[in-house]
PDB file of C-alpha atoms in Angstrom:
ATOM      1  CA  UNK A   1     -14.108   4.835  -0.160  1.00 74.00           C
ATOM      2  CA  UNK A   2     -17.065   6.514   0.754  1.00 80.00           C
ATOM      3  CA  UNK A   3     -16.898   9.278   3.778  1.00 82.00           C
ATOM      4  CA  UNK A   4     -19.789  11.098   4.675  1.00 84.00           C
ATOM      5  CA  UNK A   5     -18.909  12.878   7.457  1.00 87.00           C
ATOM      6  CA  UNK A   6     -21.079  14.969  10.032  1.00 87.00           C
ATOM      7  CA  UNK A   7     -23.410  18.443   9.130  1.00 89.00           C
ATOM      8  CA  UNK A   8     -20.954  20.733   9.082  1.00 90.00           C
ATOM      9  CA  UNK A   9     -18.082  19.359   7.678  1.00 92.00           C
ATOM     10  CA  UNK A  10     -17.059  20.828   4.282  1.00 92.00           C
ATOM     11  CA  UNK A  11     -17.653  18.573   1.900  1.00 93.00           C
ATOM     12  CA  UNK A  12     -17.754  18.814  -1.894  1.00 93.00           C
ATOM     13  CA  UNK A  13     -19.155  15.796  -3.270  1.00 91.00           C
ATOM     14  CA  UNK A  14     -17.570  13.638  -6.885  1.00 91.00           C
ATOM     15  CA  UNK A  15     -15.950  11.461  -7.205  1.00 90.00           C
ATOM     16  CA  UNK A  16     -12.576  12.204  -5.991  1.00 90.00           C
ATOM     17  CA  UNK A  17      -8.957  11.067  -8.069  1.00 88.00           C
ATOM     18  CA  UNK A  18      -7.048  11.746  -4.496  1.00 91.00           C
ATOM     19  CA  UNK A  19      -4.886   8.401  -3.954  1.00 91.00           C
ATOM     20  CA  UNK A  20      -5.944   6.746  -0.074  1.00 92.00           C
ATOM     21  CA  UNK A  21      -5.095   4.707   1.330  1.00 93.00           C
ATOM     22  CA  UNK A  22      -6.480   2.304   4.835  1.00 92.00           C
ATOM     23  CA  UNK A  23      -3.730   4.183   7.365  1.00 93.00           C
ATOM     24  CA  UNK A  24      -5.764   7.334   6.352  1.00 95.00           C
ATOM     25  CA  UNK A  25      -8.611   7.052   8.414  1.00 94.00           C
ATOM     26  CA  UNK A  26      -7.163   6.825  12.360  1.00 95.00           C
ATOM     27  CA  UNK A  27      -5.836  10.045  11.389  1.00 95.00           C
ATOM     28  CA  UNK A  28      -8.792  11.460  10.091  1.00 94.00           C
ATOM     29  CA  UNK A  29     -10.849  10.640  12.438  1.00 94.00           C
ATOM     30  CA  UNK A  30      -8.863  12.174  15.052  1.00 95.00           C
ATOM     31  CA  UNK A  31      -9.297  15.208  13.185  1.00 94.00           C
ATOM     32  CA  UNK A  32     -13.175  14.486  13.364  1.00 93.00           C
ATOM     33  CA  UNK A  33     -12.907  13.717  17.000  1.00 93.00           C
ATOM     34  CA  UNK A  34     -10.597  16.820  17.635  1.00 94.00           C
ATOM     35  CA  UNK A  35      -8.308  14.647  19.416  1.00 95.00           C
ATOM     36  CA  UNK A  36      -4.033  13.389  18.379  1.00 93.00           C
ATOM     37  CA  UNK A  37      -2.795   9.710  18.017  1.00 92.00           C
ATOM     38  CA  UNK A  38      -1.407   8.311  20.858  1.00 87.00           C
ATOM     39  CA  UNK A  39       1.561   6.483  18.568  1.00 86.00           C
ATOM     40  CA  UNK A  40       2.760   6.716  15.713  1.00 86.00           C
ATOM     41  CA  UNK A  41       1.425   6.335  12.396  1.00 87.00           C
ATOM     42  CA  UNK A  42       1.289   7.070   8.354  1.00 90.00           C
ATOM     43  CA  UNK A  43      -1.469   7.947   7.639  1.00 92.00           C
ATOM     44  CA  UNK A  44      -3.082  11.738   6.940  1.00 94.00           C
ATOM     45  CA  UNK A  45      -6.650  13.165   7.887  1.00 95.00           C
ATOM     46  CA  UNK A  46      -8.438  12.763   4.980  1.00 94.00           C
ATOM     47  CA  UNK A  47      -9.874  16.456   6.169  1.00 95.00           C
ATOM     48  CA  UNK A  48      -8.951  18.689   2.630  1.00 94.00           C
ATOM     49  CA  UNK A  49      -9.853  15.340   0.632  1.00 94.00           C
ATOM     50  CA  UNK A  50     -13.417  15.867   1.726  1.00 94.00           C
ATOM     51  CA  UNK A  51     -13.146  19.767   1.023  1.00 94.00           C
ATOM     52  CA  UNK A  52     -12.569  19.412  -2.148  1.00 93.00           C
ATOM     53  CA  UNK A  53      -8.613  19.260  -2.767  1.00 92.00           C
ATOM     54  CA  UNK A  54      -8.010  16.645  -5.352  1.00 90.00           C
ATOM     55  CA  UNK A  55      -4.267  15.842  -3.924  1.00 90.00           C
ATOM     56  CA  UNK A  56      -3.980  13.513  -0.912  1.00 93.00           C
ATOM     57  CA  UNK A  57      -0.717  11.416  -1.523  1.00 94.00           C
ATOM     58  CA  UNK A  58       1.589  11.973  -4.811  1.00 94.00           C
ATOM     59  CA  UNK A  59       1.756   7.810  -3.778  1.00 96.00           C
ATOM     60  CA  UNK A  60      -0.328   5.240  -2.090  1.00 96.00           C
ATOM     61  CA  UNK A  61       1.612   1.912  -1.177  1.00 95.00           C
ATOM     62  CA  UNK A  62       0.552  -1.723   0.450  1.00 93.00           C
ATOM     63  CA  UNK A  63       3.209  -4.309   1.483  1.00 90.00           C
ATOM     64  CA  UNK A  64       2.747  -8.304   2.184  1.00 87.00           C
ATOM     65  CA  UNK A  65       3.624 -10.917   2.014  1.00 83.00           C
ATOM     66  CA  UNK A  66       6.485 -12.927   4.208  1.00 84.00           C
ATOM     67  CA  UNK A  67      10.056 -14.480   3.396  1.00 85.00           C
ATOM     68  CA  UNK A  68      10.614 -18.272   2.704  1.00 81.00           C
ATOM     69  CA  UNK A  69      10.649 -20.011   5.689  1.00 79.00           C
ATOM     70  CA  UNK A  70       7.948 -18.290   7.998  1.00 80.00           C
ATOM     71  CA  UNK A  71       5.906 -21.019   9.151  1.00 77.00           C
ATOM     72  CA  UNK A  72       5.168 -18.528  11.644  1.00 78.00           C
ATOM     73  CA  UNK A  73       2.578 -17.129   8.645  1.00 75.00           C
ATOM     74  CA  UNK A  74       1.477 -19.670   7.218  1.00 73.00           C
ATOM     75  CA  UNK A  75      -1.752 -20.354   9.479  1.00 75.00           C
ATOM     76  CA  UNK A  76      -1.426 -24.169   8.320  1.00 75.00           C
ATOM     77  CA  UNK A  77      -4.027 -26.400  10.111  1.00 74.00           C
ATOM     78  CA  UNK A  78      -6.549 -25.424   7.633  1.00 76.00           C
ATOM     79  CA  UNK A  79      -8.740 -28.367   5.993  1.00 81.00           C
ATOM     80  CA  UNK A  80     -10.916 -27.763   2.918  1.00 85.00           C
ATOM     81  CA  UNK A  81     -14.043 -27.652   5.368  1.00 87.00           C
ATOM     82  CA  UNK A  82     -12.872 -23.915   5.971  1.00 84.00           C
ATOM     83  CA  UNK A  83     -14.659 -21.550   4.363  1.00 85.00           C
ATOM     84  CA  UNK A  84     -10.760 -19.792   3.733  1.00 80.00           C
ATOM     85  CA  UNK A  85      -9.985 -23.118   2.314  1.00 78.00           C
ATOM     86  CA  UNK A  86      -8.708 -21.347  -1.017  1.00 78.00           C
ATOM     87  CA  UNK A  87      -6.403 -18.525   0.290  1.00 73.00           C
ATOM     88  CA  UNK A  88      -5.054 -20.332   3.297  1.00 75.00           C
ATOM     89  CA  UNK A  89      -3.549 -23.283   0.693  1.00 75.00           C
ATOM     90  CA  UNK A  90      -2.113 -21.649  -1.371  1.00 74.00           C
ATOM     91  CA  UNK A  91       0.220 -19.542   1.655  1.00 73.00           C
ATOM     92  CA  UNK A  92       1.179 -23.298   2.817  1.00 73.00           C
ATOM     93  CA  UNK A  93       3.476 -23.345  -0.173  1.00 74.00           C
ATOM     94  CA  UNK A  94       6.756 -21.440  -0.385  1.00 76.00           C
ATOM     95  CA  UNK A  95       6.250 -21.170  -4.215  1.00 73.00           C
ATOM     96  CA  UNK A  96       5.835 -17.041  -4.790  1.00 75.00           C
ATOM     97  CA  UNK A  97       2.143 -16.892  -3.785  1.00 74.00           C
ATOM     98  CA  UNK A  98       2.223 -15.286  -0.687  1.00 77.00           C
ATOM     99  CA  UNK A  99       5.731 -14.036   0.037  1.00 86.00           C
ATOM    100  CA  UNK A 100       6.968 -10.430  -0.014  1.00 90.00           C
ATOM    101  CA  UNK A 101       5.993  -7.166  -2.162  1.00 92.00           C
ATOM    102  CA  UNK A 102       5.031  -4.304  -1.812  1.00 95.00           C
ATOM    103  CA  UNK A 103       2.970  -2.056  -4.633  1.00 97.00           C
ATOM    104  CA  UNK A 104       3.224   2.161  -5.140  1.00 97.00           C
ATOM    105  CA  UNK A 105       1.729   3.726  -7.331  1.00 97.00           C
ATOM    106  CA  UNK A 106       1.502   7.327  -8.426  1.00 97.00           C
ATOM    107  CA  UNK A 107      -1.189   9.184 -10.505  1.00 94.00           C
ATOM    108  CA  UNK A 108      -1.941   6.670 -14.042  1.00 96.00           C
ATOM    109  CA  UNK A 109       0.989   4.406 -13.136  1.00 98.00           C
ATOM    110  CA  UNK A 110       1.390   1.110 -10.941  1.00 98.00           C
ATOM    111  CA  UNK A 111       4.590  -0.506  -9.886  1.00 98.00           C
ATOM    112  CA  UNK A 112       4.758  -3.807  -7.683  1.00 97.00           C
ATOM    113  CA  UNK A 113       8.131  -4.832  -6.787  1.00 96.00           C
ATOM    114  CA  UNK A 114       8.305  -8.218  -5.589  1.00 93.00           C
ATOM    115  CA  UNK A 115      10.841 -10.283  -3.520  1.00 92.00           C
ATOM    116  CA  UNK A 116      11.103 -13.396  -4.951  1.00 91.00           C
ATOM    117  CA  UNK A 117       9.297 -12.633  -8.712  1.00 92.00           C
ATOM    118  CA  UNK A 118       9.590 -10.315 -11.441  1.00 94.00           C
ATOM    119  CA  UNK A 119       8.855  -6.299 -11.061  1.00 96.00           C
ATOM    120  CA  UNK A 120       5.651  -5.612 -12.570  1.00 97.00           C
ATOM    121  CA  UNK A 121       4.263  -1.385 -13.835  1.00 98.00           C
ATOM    122  CA  UNK A 122       1.403  -0.561 -16.247  1.00 98.00           C
ATOM    123  CA  UNK A 123      -0.046   2.541 -16.611  1.00 98.00           C
ATOM    124  CA  UNK A 124      -3.412   1.994 -15.667  1.00 97.00           C
ATOM    125  CA  UNK A 125      -4.937   4.068 -18.077  1.00 97.00           C
ATOM    126  CA  UNK A 126      -3.650   2.663 -20.988  1.00 97.00           C
ATOM    127  CA  UNK A 127      -3.703  -0.745 -19.702  1.00 98.00           C
ATOM    128  CA  UNK A 128      -6.355  -0.596 -16.756  1.00 97.00           C
ATOM    129  CA  UNK A 129      -7.001  -4.876 -16.819  1.00 97.00           C
ATOM    130  CA  UNK A 130      -2.505  -4.996 -16.230  1.00 97.00           C
ATOM    131  CA  UNK A 131      -1.924  -6.769 -19.191  1.00 97.00           C
ATOM    132  CA  UNK A 132       1.458  -5.875 -20.574  1.00 97.00           C
ATOM    133  CA  UNK A 133       3.817  -5.811 -17.895  1.00 98.00           C
ATOM    134  CA  UNK A 134       5.614  -2.401 -18.372  1.00 98.00           C
ATOM    135  CA  UNK A 135       9.698  -3.319 -16.316  1.00 97.00           C
ATOM    136  CA  UNK A 136      11.838  -4.400 -18.623  1.00 95.00           C
ATOM    137  CA  UNK A 137      11.308  -2.036 -21.873  1.00 97.00           C
ATOM    138  CA  UNK A 138      13.481   0.966 -21.932  1.00 97.00           C
ATOM    139  CA  UNK A 139      11.054   3.718 -22.313  1.00 97.00           C
ATOM    140  CA  UNK A 140       9.566   3.455 -19.663  1.00 98.00           C
ATOM    141  CA  UNK A 141      12.809   2.891 -16.976  1.00 97.00           C
ATOM    142  CA  UNK A 142      12.850   6.365 -16.596  1.00 98.00           C
ATOM    143  CA  UNK A 143       9.317   5.669 -14.559  1.00 98.00           C
ATOM    144  CA  UNK A 144      10.928   2.834 -13.980  1.00 97.00           C
ATOM    145  CA  UNK A 145      13.278   4.340 -11.003  1.00 97.00           C
ATOM    146  CA  UNK A 146      11.242   7.452 -10.511  1.00 98.00           C
ATOM    147  CA  UNK A 147       8.856   4.706  -8.754  1.00 97.00           C
ATOM    148  CA  UNK A 148      11.443   2.489  -7.057  1.00 97.00           C
ATOM    149  CA  UNK A 149      12.945   5.987  -5.414  1.00 97.00           C
ATOM    150  CA  UNK A 150      10.174   6.490  -3.476  1.00 97.00           C
ATOM    151  CA  UNK A 151       9.946   3.152  -2.516  1.00 96.00           C
ATOM    152  CA  UNK A 152      12.769   3.960  -1.051  1.00 95.00           C
ATOM    153  CA  UNK A 153      11.528   6.962   0.215  1.00 95.00           C
ATOM    154  CA  UNK A 154       7.884   4.723   1.126  1.00 94.00           C
ATOM    155  CA  UNK A 155      10.751   3.055   3.544  1.00 92.00           C
ATOM    156  CA  UNK A 156      13.252   5.483   4.643  1.00 92.00           C
ATOM    157  CA  UNK A 157       9.233   8.089   6.742  1.00 90.00           C
ATOM    158  CA  UNK A 158       8.298   3.767   8.043  1.00 89.00           C
ATOM    159  CA  UNK A 159      10.455   1.835   9.218  1.00 86.00           C
ATOM    160  CA  UNK A 160      12.729   1.581  13.134  1.00 77.00           C
ATOM    161  CA  UNK A 161      11.036   4.108  14.231  1.00 74.00           C
ATOM    162  CA  UNK A 162      11.502   5.892  17.659  1.00 75.00           C
ATOM    163  CA  UNK A 163       8.912   4.378  20.110  1.00 75.00           C
ATOM    164  CA  UNK A 164       6.732   7.294  21.440  1.00 76.00           C
ATOM    165  CA  UNK A 165       8.074   6.290  25.918  1.00 78.00           C
ATOM    166  CA  UNK A 166      11.307   5.403  26.712  1.00 81.00           C
ATOM    167  CA  UNK A 167      11.706   1.197  27.295  1.00 78.00           C
ATOM    168  CA  UNK A 168      13.118   1.029  31.395  1.00 82.00           C
ATOM    169  CA  UNK A 169      15.362  -1.871  30.520  1.00 81.00           C
TER     170      UNK A 169
END
C-alpha cells in the first residue's frame, strides 16, 4: 500500500513491515479529515505507521467464500464471453473452490482456516512461495494454536455487533 498524505502530516518515507488491511483506509481518511465515522468499523488509522511506527496490528485477516448450497453467491448466468468467466465459472461449482476460508497473518506466519478443506500454515520467511504446509507438523502446533486463538478473538471482536441506532420495530 502506498500512502502520500498532505503536507503537514508527519511522514517517515520507507518500506514498512507494518501489517495493514483495507479496512484501515476509512479510519485513516476520517482521522485525516478530522471527523468520526458514523458506523461501526474495525479498521485502525494508519497515520502512526505513516509517521514511523513499525507495529500497526498484531494480526491481519482476510475472509471470504460461501457455505455449500448458497446458490445466491455463485453469480451464475455468465458465459465464456464474459471477461470474468474464469473466476465466475469456478464460483458455480459445489467443490471447495469458492467456499469459506479465513486467513490470519501474524508476523512471519500465515494461517488459513478452511471450512471444507485442510488448513494451511506457512512460515513466509522460510517459504515465501507457500509450498510446505506446516499445519500438521508437531513442532508447529504451538504456533497453530496461537493463531487459532487469535482468530477466535477476531471473530469475538467483529461479529454480532450492536447497531448504532435503535430499531423502532
